[in-house]
Amino acid sequence: LFLCFPFIRTKDISECDSQVDLLKTHLAKNEPIVKAVDINKIGIFWKGLVSSSVVECLDRVELFVGKQKVGSFGTNENIGNFTEKEPFKIELAICKENNNRFKLSFFLTNENGESKKVDSKTIKYSPPTYFDGKSLPPYCLKDSNISIALTENVADPDIYKHCIEMVEVCECVKENHCDNCKKIEKRLGKIVYQEKIENSTEL
């Protein structure tokens, strides 16, 4: 007596379909990096979010502000930025809080040509605490004349120094005993203090 059973085979999950699941898990715990790349631009970095296996299946990456698509890197557009995993760059005032919400969408294509989308977390841009209160700006003292470049060496990263619009400078004969304060505003992109001082004066 011979019993014959049909050969049962479970449906193979393609490599790219499995990468979709792995990417979903990864993006649930990680988010794109958002930081200033110029005095009026931010970058949305996605390079660290995708593995080499994901990249093999990746067809394109799109950037959304709210529901509006504002950028796309892929195999058919901006391919140089796509292959080099360049950040998306958006014009934005980097000195203040911004209410725009950004999201990245990753499109992976499997062996059957089917495309599946995986979204990142929604993120926003906030300027860091860039003022370094422990650093001293460079100065030049000649005879009794002093010149201080007030915004140099006081911002970290340095790209944020242009956010400082005014600096108040006081003359001090002793610590915590200061007067003759002057507010120095930005001129031609710089804030410079120039004054003739007494030998015992501290700033």
PDB file of C-alpha atoms in Angstrom:
ATOM      1  CA  LEU A   1       0.000   0.000   0.000  1.00  0.00           C
ATOM      2  CA  PHE A   2       1.489   3.280  -1.054  1.00  0.00           C
ATOM      3  CA  LEU A   3       0.160   6.531   0.249  1.00  0.00           C
ATOM      4  CA  CYS A   4       0.931   9.593  -1.826  1.00  0.00           C
ATOM      5  CA  PHE A   5       0.777  13.073  -0.376  1.00  0.00           C
ATOM      6  CA  PRO A   6       1.139  16.192  -2.453  1.00  0.00           C
ATOM      7  CA  PHE A   7       4.359  18.047  -1.841  1.00  0.00           C
ATOM      8  CA  ILE A   8       3.523  21.089   0.250  1.00  0.00           C
ATOM      9  CA  ARG A   9       5.863  24.086   0.014  1.00  0.00           C
ATOM     10  CA  THR A  10       5.464  27.263   1.957  1.00  0.00           C
ATOM     11  CA  LYS A  11       5.704  30.480   0.014  1.00  0.00           C
ATOM     12  CA  ASP A  12       9.227  31.868   0.043  1.00  0.00           C
ATOM     13  CA  ILE A  13       9.654  35.304   1.500  1.00  0.00           C
ATOM     14  CA  SER A  14      11.915  37.241  -0.828  1.00  0.00           C
ATOM     15  CA  GLU A  15      15.051  38.838   0.536  1.00  0.00           C
ATOM     16  CA  CYS A  16      13.722  42.313  -0.172  1.00  0.00           C
ATOM     17  CA  ASP A  17      10.431  41.583   1.592  1.00  0.00           C
ATOM     18  CA  SER A  18      12.366  40.489   4.665  1.00  0.00           C
ATOM     19  CA  GLN A  19      14.411  43.708   4.478  1.00  0.00           C
ATOM     20  CA  VAL A  20      11.151  45.674   4.569  1.00  0.00           C
ATOM     21  CA  ASP A  21      10.292  44.070   7.906  1.00  0.00           C
ATOM     22  CA  LEU A  22      13.795  44.654   9.266  1.00  0.00           C
ATOM     23  CA  LEU A  23      13.717  48.298   8.191  1.00  0.00           C
ATOM     24  CA  LYS A  24      10.321  48.821   9.866  1.00  0.00           C
ATOM     25  CA  THR A  25      11.739  47.480  13.121  1.00  0.00           C
ATOM     26  CA  HIS A  26      14.856  49.627  12.827  1.00  0.00           C
ATOM     27  CA  LEU A  27      12.951  52.848  12.055  1.00  0.00           C
ATOM     28  CA  ALA A  28      10.631  52.259  14.998  1.00  0.00           C
ATOM     29  CA  LYS A  29      13.650  52.701  17.283  1.00  0.00           C
ATOM     30  CA  ASN A  30      15.757  55.168  15.296  1.00  0.00           C
ATOM     31  CA  GLU A  31      15.084  58.437  13.522  1.00  0.00           C
ATOM     32  CA  PRO A  32      16.831  60.619  10.934  1.00  0.00           C
ATOM     33  CA  ILE A  33      19.392  63.142  12.151  1.00  0.00           C
ATOM     34  CA  VAL A  34      18.457  66.773  11.575  1.00  0.00           C
ATOM     35  CA  LYS A  35      21.113  69.470  11.908  1.00  0.00           C
ATOM     36  CA  ALA A  36      22.274  72.726  10.371  1.00  0.00           C
ATOM     37  CA  VAL A  37      24.589  72.415   7.373  1.00  0.00           C
ATOM     38  CA  ASP A  38      24.740  76.129   6.460  1.00  0.00           C
ATOM     39  CA  ILE A  39      23.646  79.415   7.993  1.00  0.00           C
ATOM     40  CA  ASN A  40      20.279  79.088   6.222  1.00  0.00           C
ATOM     41  CA  LYS A  41      19.964  75.342   5.578  1.00  0.00           C
ATOM     42  CA  ILE A  42      19.349  72.157   7.522  1.00  0.00           C
ATOM     43  CA  GLY A  43      20.227  68.624   6.492  1.00  0.00           C
ATOM     44  CA  ILE A  44      18.081  65.527   7.021  1.00  0.00           C
ATOM     45  CA  PHE A  45      20.543  62.623   7.215  1.00  0.00           C
ATOM     46  CA  TRP A  46      19.380  59.084   6.336  1.00  0.00           C
ATOM     47  CA  LYS A  47      22.678  57.297   5.649  1.00  0.00           C
ATOM     48  CA  GLY A  48      22.814  55.679   9.090  1.00  0.00           C
ATOM     49  CA  LEU A  49      19.284  54.291   8.820  1.00  0.00           C
ATOM     50  CA  VAL A  50      19.812  51.796   5.998  1.00  0.00           C
ATOM     51  CA  SER A  51      22.019  48.712   5.872  1.00  0.00           C
ATOM     52  CA  SER A  52      23.816  47.534   2.739  1.00  0.00           C
ATOM     53  CA  SER A  53      21.148  44.819   2.347  1.00  0.00           C
ATOM     54  CA  VAL A  54      18.383  47.426   2.404  1.00  0.00           C
ATOM     55  CA  VAL A  55      20.233  49.550  -0.151  1.00  0.00           C
ATOM     56  CA  GLU A  56      20.274  46.617  -2.598  1.00  0.00           C
ATOM     57  CA  CYS A  57      16.475  46.659  -2.580  1.00  0.00           C
ATOM     58  CA  LEU A  58      16.005  50.412  -2.256  1.00  0.00           C
ATOM     59  CA  ASP A  59      14.469  52.155  -5.245  1.00  0.00           C
ATOM     60  CA  ARG A  60      14.128  55.670  -3.853  1.00  0.00           C
ATOM     61  CA  VAL A  61      13.924  57.849  -0.737  1.00  0.00           C
ATOM     62  CA  GLU A  62      11.469  60.729  -0.476  1.00  0.00           C
ATOM     63  CA  LEU A  63      11.319  63.626   1.967  1.00  0.00           C
ATOM     64  CA  PHE A  64       7.996  65.071   3.099  1.00  0.00           C
ATOM     65  CA  VAL A  65       7.144  68.253   4.962  1.00  0.00           C
ATOM     66  CA  GLY A  66       3.719  67.442   6.323  1.00  0.00           C
ATOM     67  CA  LYS A  67       1.978  65.788   3.372  1.00  0.00           C
ATOM     68  CA  GLN A  68       3.977  67.617   0.720  1.00  0.00           C
ATOM     69  CA  LYS A  69       6.878  65.881  -0.985  1.00  0.00           C
ATOM     70  CA  VAL A  70       9.839  68.267  -1.153  1.00  0.00           C
ATOM     71  CA  GLY A  71      12.652  65.985  -2.304  1.00  0.00           C
ATOM     72  CA  SER A  72      13.424  62.601  -3.837  1.00  0.00           C
ATOM     73  CA  PHE A  73      16.627  60.619  -4.382  1.00  0.00           C
ATOM     74  CA  GLY A  74      16.448  57.391  -6.352  1.00  0.00           C
ATOM     75  CA  THR A  75      17.583  55.150  -9.176  1.00  0.00           C
ATOM     76  CA  ASN A  76      15.777  57.392 -11.675  1.00  0.00           C
ATOM     77  CA  GLU A  77      16.342  60.855 -10.168  1.00  0.00           C
ATOM     78  CA  ASN A  78      19.200  62.522  -8.328  1.00  0.00           C
ATOM     79  CA  ILE A  79      21.055  59.240  -8.581  1.00  0.00           C
ATOM     80  CA  GLY A  80      24.343  60.760  -7.404  1.00  0.00           C
ATOM     81  CA  ASN A  81      22.797  61.872  -4.116  1.00  0.00           C
ATOM     82  CA  PHE A  82      21.092  58.477  -3.872  1.00  0.00           C
ATOM     83  CA  THR A  83      24.199  56.329  -4.338  1.00  0.00           C
ATOM     84  CA  GLU A  84      26.267  58.525  -1.997  1.00  0.00           C
ATOM     85  CA  LYS A  85      23.416  58.620   0.565  1.00  0.00           C
ATOM     86  CA  GLU A  86      23.617  62.405   0.705  1.00  0.00           C
ATOM     87  CA  PRO A  87      21.374  64.255   3.166  1.00  0.00           C
ATOM     88  CA  PHE A  88      18.366  66.206   1.980  1.00  0.00           C
ATOM     89  CA  LYS A  89      19.032  69.936   2.343  1.00  0.00           C
ATOM     90  CA  ILE A  90      16.215  72.355   3.078  1.00  0.00           C
ATOM     91  CA  GLU A  91      16.331  76.144   3.357  1.00  0.00           C
ATOM     92  CA  LEU A  92      15.402  77.079   6.904  1.00  0.00           C
ATOM     93  CA  ALA A  93      16.205  79.732   9.515  1.00  0.00           C
ATOM     94  CA  ILE A  94      18.520  77.724  11.781  1.00  0.00           C
ATOM     95  CA  CYS A  95      18.528  80.180  14.697  1.00  0.00           C
ATOM     96  CA  LYS A  96      15.005  79.519  15.916  1.00  0.00           C
ATOM     97  CA  GLU A  97      12.525  76.758  16.600  1.00  0.00           C
ATOM     98  CA  ASN A  98      10.631  75.502  13.574  1.00  0.00           C
ATOM     99  CA  ASN A  99       7.186  73.902  13.522  1.00  0.00           C
ATOM    100  CA  ASN A 100       7.655  71.990  10.252  1.00  0.00           C
ATOM    101  CA  ARG A 101       7.408  68.221  10.580  1.00  0.00           C
ATOM    102  CA  PHE A 102       9.677  66.110   8.379  1.00  0.00           C
ATOM    103  CA  LYS A 103       9.332  62.468   7.376  1.00  0.00           C
ATOM    104  CA  LEU A 104      11.338  60.132   5.140  1.00  0.00           C
ATOM    105  CA  SER A 105       9.703  57.422   3.045  1.00  0.00           C
ATOM    106  CA  PHE A 106      11.816  54.492   1.835  1.00  0.00           C
ATOM    107  CA  PHE A 107      10.579  52.524  -1.192  1.00  0.00           C
ATOM    108  CA  LEU A 108      11.904  48.976  -1.572  1.00  0.00           C
ATOM    109  CA  THR A 109      11.230  46.823  -4.651  1.00  0.00           C
ATOM    110  CA  ASN A 110      11.218  43.022  -4.451  1.00  0.00           C
ATOM    111  CA  GLU A 111      12.131  40.455  -7.105  1.00  0.00           C
ATOM    112  CA  ASN A 112       8.606  40.575  -8.537  1.00  0.00           C
ATOM    113  CA  GLY A 113       8.778  44.320  -9.079  1.00  0.00           C
ATOM    114  CA  GLU A 114       6.411  45.062  -6.208  1.00  0.00           C
ATOM    115  CA  SER A 115       7.180  48.269  -4.306  1.00  0.00           C
ATOM    116  CA  LYS A 116       6.686  48.604  -0.558  1.00  0.00           C
ATOM    117  CA  LYS A 117       6.986  51.783   1.495  1.00  0.00           C
ATOM    118  CA  VAL A 118       8.497  52.179   4.964  1.00  0.00           C
ATOM    119  CA  ASP A 119       8.143  55.529   6.753  1.00  0.00           C
ATOM    120  CA  SER A 120      10.490  57.039   9.319  1.00  0.00           C
ATOM    121  CA  LYS A 121       9.343  58.738  12.481  1.00  0.00           C
ATOM    122  CA  THR A 122       8.127  62.309  12.089  1.00  0.00           C
ATOM    123  CA  ILE A 123      10.867  64.705  13.168  1.00  0.00           C
ATOM    124  CA  LYS A 124      11.347  68.458  13.614  1.00  0.00           C
ATOM    125  CA  TYR A 125      14.261  70.868  13.767  1.00  0.00           C
ATOM    126  CA  SER A 126      15.297  72.584  16.984  1.00  0.00           C
ATOM    127  CA  PRO A 127      18.480  74.652  17.331  1.00  0.00           C
ATOM    128  CA  PRO A 128      20.918  73.267  19.898  1.00  0.00           C
ATOM    129  CA  THR A 129      22.199  75.157  22.926  1.00  0.00           C
ATOM    130  CA  TYR A 130      25.088  76.639  20.989  1.00  0.00           C
ATOM    131  CA  PHE A 131      26.372  79.404  23.279  1.00  0.00           C
ATOM    132  CA  ASP A 132      29.529  78.350  25.126  1.00  0.00           C
ATOM    133  CA  GLY A 133      29.697  80.512  28.236  1.00  0.00           C
ATOM    134  CA  LYS A 134      33.134  79.196  29.216  1.00  0.00           C
ATOM    135  CA  SER A 135      34.980  80.203  26.050  1.00  0.00           C
ATOM    136  CA  LEU A 136      36.530  83.636  25.622  1.00  0.00           C
ATOM    137  CA  PRO A 137      36.450  85.575  22.352  1.00  0.00           C
ATOM    138  CA  PRO A 138      39.784  86.661  20.848  1.00  0.00           C
ATOM    139  CA  TYR A 139      40.965  90.176  21.595  1.00  0.00           C
ATOM    140  CA  CYS A 140      43.750  92.537  20.667  1.00  0.00           C
ATOM    141  CA  LEU A 141      45.228  94.969  23.207  1.00  0.00           C
ATOM    142  CA  LYS A 142      47.512  97.745  22.056  1.00  0.00           C
ATOM    143  CA  ASP A 143      48.509 100.378  24.574  1.00  0.00           C
ATOM    144  CA  SER A 144      45.164 101.200  26.223  1.00  0.00           C
ATOM    145  CA  ASN A 145      43.039 100.279  23.214  1.00  0.00           C
ATOM    146  CA  ILE A 146      41.226  96.953  23.149  1.00  0.00           C
ATOM    147  CA  SER A 147      39.373  95.264  20.310  1.00  0.00           C
ATOM    148  CA  ILE A 148      37.273  92.157  20.925  1.00  0.00           C
ATOM    149  CA  ALA A 149      35.640  89.953  18.276  1.00  0.00           C
ATOM    150  CA  LEU A 150      32.651  89.173  20.471  1.00  0.00           C
ATOM    151  CA  THR A 151      31.074  86.307  18.514  1.00  0.00           C
ATOM    152  CA  GLU A 152      34.244  84.363  17.735  1.00  0.00           C
ATOM    153  CA  ASN A 153      34.897  81.136  19.704  1.00  0.00           C
ATOM    154  CA  VAL A 154      31.672  81.477  21.690  1.00  0.00           C
ATOM    155  CA  ALA A 155      29.349  79.312  19.578  1.00  0.00           C
ATOM    156  CA  ASP A 156      29.551  75.539  19.232  1.00  0.00           C
ATOM    157  CA  PRO A 157      29.062  74.588  16.450  1.00  0.00           C
ATOM    158  CA  ASP A 158      30.611  77.726  14.989  1.00  0.00           C
ATOM    159  CA  ILE A 159      27.909  77.869  12.301  1.00  0.00           C
ATOM    160  CA  TYR A 160      25.544  79.368  14.897  1.00  0.00           C
ATOM    161  CA  LYS A 161      27.627  82.447  15.700  1.00  0.00           C
ATOM    162  CA  HIS A 162      25.620  84.503  13.198  1.00  0.00           C
ATOM    163  CA  CYS A 163      22.551  83.925  15.390  1.00  0.00           C
ATOM    164  CA  ILE A 164      23.959  86.325  17.999  1.00  0.00           C
ATOM    165  CA  GLU A 165      22.553  89.752  17.174  1.00  0.00           C
ATOM    166  CA  MET A 166      23.793  91.815  20.122  1.00  0.00           C
ATOM    167  CA  VAL A 167      26.277  91.533  22.995  1.00  0.00           C
ATOM    168  CA  GLU A 168      26.346  93.604  26.165  1.00  0.00           C
ATOM    169  CA  VAL A 169      29.852  94.488  27.374  1.00  0.00           C
ATOM    170  CA  CYS A 170      30.488  95.881  30.855  1.00  0.00           C
ATOM    171  CA  GLU A 171      33.627  97.301  32.432  1.00  0.00           C
ATOM    172  CA  CYS A 172      34.508  95.732  35.778  1.00  0.00           C
ATOM    173  CA  VAL A 173      37.004  96.986  38.340  1.00  0.00           C
ATOM    174  CA  LYS A 174      36.352  93.860  40.420  1.00  0.00           C
ATOM    175  CA  GLU A 175      34.423  90.664  39.959  1.00  0.00           C
ATOM    176  CA  ASN A 176      30.675  91.346  40.266  1.00  0.00           C
ATOM    177  CA  HIS A 177      31.386  95.096  40.349  1.00  0.00           C
ATOM    178  CA  CYS A 178      30.638  96.181  36.828  1.00  0.00           C
ATOM    179  CA  ASP A 179      29.219  99.280  35.229  1.00  0.00           C
ATOM    180  CA  ASN A 180      29.441 101.381  32.072  1.00  0.00           C
ATOM    181  CA  CYS A 181      27.675  98.627  30.116  1.00  0.00           C
ATOM    182  CA  LYS A 182      27.292  99.000  26.373  1.00  0.00           C
ATOM    183  CA  LYS A 183      25.159  97.005  23.967  1.00  0.00           C
ATOM    184  CA  ILE A 184      27.060  96.226  20.784  1.00  0.00           C
ATOM    185  CA  GLU A 185      24.912  95.329  17.786  1.00  0.00           C
ATOM    186  CA  LYS A 186      25.934  93.434  14.688  1.00  0.00           C
ATOM    187  CA  ARG A 187      27.363  95.466  11.829  1.00  0.00           C
ATOM    188  CA  LEU A 188      28.381  94.019   8.476  1.00  0.00           C
ATOM    189  CA  GLY A 189      27.904  90.546   9.910  1.00  0.00           C
ATOM    190  CA  LYS A 190      30.242  91.072  12.897  1.00  0.00           C
ATOM    191  CA  ILE A 191      30.009  92.245  16.501  1.00  0.00           C
ATOM    192  CA  VAL A 192      33.222  93.993  17.537  1.00  0.00           C
ATOM    193  CA  TYR A 193      33.920  95.915  20.730  1.00  0.00           C
ATOM    194  CA  GLN A 194      36.530  98.680  20.500  1.00  0.00           C
ATOM    195  CA  GLU A 195      37.329 100.908  23.442  1.00  0.00           C
ATOM    196  CA  LYS A 196      40.071 102.655  25.385  1.00  0.00           C
ATOM    197  CA  ILE A 197      40.323 101.155  28.869  1.00  0.00           C
ATOM    198  CA  GLU A 198      42.114 101.745  32.143  1.00  0.00           C
ATOM    199  CA  ASN A 199      44.788  99.307  33.275  1.00  0.00           C
ATOM    200  CA  SER A 200      42.653  98.021  36.155  1.00  0.00           C
ATOM    201  CA  THR A 201      39.554  97.401  34.060  1.00  0.00           C
ATOM    202  CA  GLU A 202      38.240  93.919  33.339  1.00  0.00           C
ATOM    203  CA  LEU A 203      35.566  93.032  30.771  1.00  0.00           C
TER     204      LEU A 203
END
